[in-house]
């Protein structure tokens, strides 16, 4: 799969051309996009993104936060498993 390269929230243009990425770099970018998008924020797919209410809940529940992160990461179909999450 190929995607436009995004850095700092902006599409990357080099020498007047859009930069396209693929492979592991593209997969990592897709995972980053889902983790940095609040679920419900993107009007074209309100299920895309991570449920940040679990991350910022008081009192903090590490298990719920971990589950929220894992569910978000698994929105990327190429991810087979999440091995470790550190807080």
CSV table of C-alpha atoms in Angstrom, one decimal:
chain,number,residue,atom,x,y,z
A,1,UNK,CA,0.0,0.0,0.0
A,2,UNK,CA,1.2,3.6,-0.6
A,3,UNK,CA,0.3,6.8,1.2
A,4,UNK,CA,1.2,10.4,1.1
A,5,UNK,CA,4.0,11.1,3.6
A,6,UNK,CA,2.9,13.2,6.6
A,7,UNK,CA,5.2,15.0,9.0
A,8,UNK,CA,4.0,17.3,11.8
A,9,UNK,CA,0.5,17.0,10.5
A,10,UNK,CA,1.4,18.3,7.0
A,11,UNK,CA,1.7,16.5,3.7
A,12,UNK,CA,5.4,16.4,2.6
A,13,UNK,CA,6.4,18.1,-0.7
A,14,UNK,CA,9.9,17.8,-2.1
A,15,UNK,CA,11.0,19.5,-5.3
A,16,UNK,CA,7.4,20.4,-6.0
A,17,UNK,CA,6.3,16.7,-5.8
A,18,UNK,CA,4.2,15.0,-3.2
A,19,UNK,CA,6.2,12.4,-1.3
A,20,UNK,CA,4.8,8.9,-1.3
A,21,UNK,CA,5.8,6.2,1.2
A,22,UNK,CA,5.2,2.5,1.4
A,23,UNK,CA,6.2,-0.6,3.4
A,24,UNK,CA,7.0,-0.4,7.1
A,25,UNK,CA,7.2,3.4,7.0
A,26,UNK,CA,3.7,3.6,5.6
A,27,UNK,CA,2.3,1.1,8.1
A,28,UNK,CA,3.9,3.0,11.0
A,29,UNK,CA,2.4,6.2,9.7
A,30,UNK,CA,-1.1,4.6,9.5
A,31,UNK,CA,-0.7,3.5,13.2
A,32,UNK,CA,0.4,6.9,14.2
A,33,UNK,CA,-2.5,8.5,12.5
A,34,UNK,CA,-5.0,6.3,14.3
A,35,UNK,CA,-3.4,6.9,17.7
A,36,UNK,CA,-3.3,10.7,17.2
A,37,UNK,CA,-6.9,11.0,16.1
A,38,UNK,CA,-9.6,11.2,18.7
A,39,UNK,CA,-12.4,8.8,17.9
A,40,UNK,CA,-15.3,10.6,16.4
A,41,UNK,CA,-13.1,13.5,15.2
A,42,UNK,CA,-13.0,12.5,11.5
A,43,UNK,CA,-16.4,13.1,10.1
A,44,UNK,CA,-16.0,10.6,7.2
A,45,UNK,CA,-15.4,7.7,9.7
A,46,UNK,CA,-16.5,8.5,13.3
A,47,UNK,CA,-15.2,5.1,14.4
A,48,UNK,CA,-11.6,5.9,13.3
A,49,UNK,CA,-9.2,6.9,16.0
A,50,UNK,CA,-8.6,6.2,19.7
A,51,UNK,CA,-11.0,6.7,22.6
A,52,UNK,CA,-9.1,9.3,24.6
A,53,UNK,CA,-11.7,9.3,27.4
A,54,UNK,CA,-10.0,6.2,28.7
A,55,UNK,CA,-6.6,7.8,28.6
A,56,UNK,CA,-7.6,10.9,30.5
A,57,UNK,CA,-10.2,9.3,32.9
A,58,UNK,CA,-9.8,10.1,36.6
A,59,UNK,CA,-9.0,8.0,38.4
A,60,UNK,CA,-6.7,6.6,35.7
A,61,UNK,CA,-7.4,2.9,34.9
A,62,UNK,CA,-4.3,1.4,33.2
A,63,UNK,CA,-6.1,-1.6,32.0
A,64,UNK,CA,-8.9,0.4,30.3
A,65,UNK,CA,-6.3,2.7,28.8
A,66,UNK,CA,-4.2,-0.2,27.5
A,67,UNK,CA,-7.4,-1.8,25.9
A,68,UNK,CA,-8.2,1.6,24.2
A,69,UNK,CA,-4.7,1.7,22.7
A,70,UNK,CA,-4.8,-1.9,21.6
A,71,UNK,CA,-8.3,-1.4,20.0
A,72,UNK,CA,-7.1,1.6,18.2
A,73,UNK,CA,-3.9,0.0,16.9
A,74,UNK,CA,-5.9,-3.0,15.6
A,75,UNK,CA,-7.9,-0.6,13.3
A,76,UNK,CA,-4.8,-1.0,11.1
A,77,UNK,CA,-5.6,-4.4,9.5
A,78,UNK,CA,-1.9,-5.3,8.9
A,79,UNK,CA,-1.3,-5.4,12.7
A,80,UNK,CA,-1.3,-9.0,13.9
A,81,UNK,CA,-0.6,-8.3,17.6
A,82,UNK,CA,0.5,-5.7,20.1
A,83,UNK,CA,3.3,-7.1,22.2
A,84,UNK,CA,3.9,-4.4,24.8
A,85,UNK,CA,2.5,-1.0,25.9
A,86,UNK,CA,4.5,1.1,28.5
A,87,UNK,CA,3.0,4.0,30.5
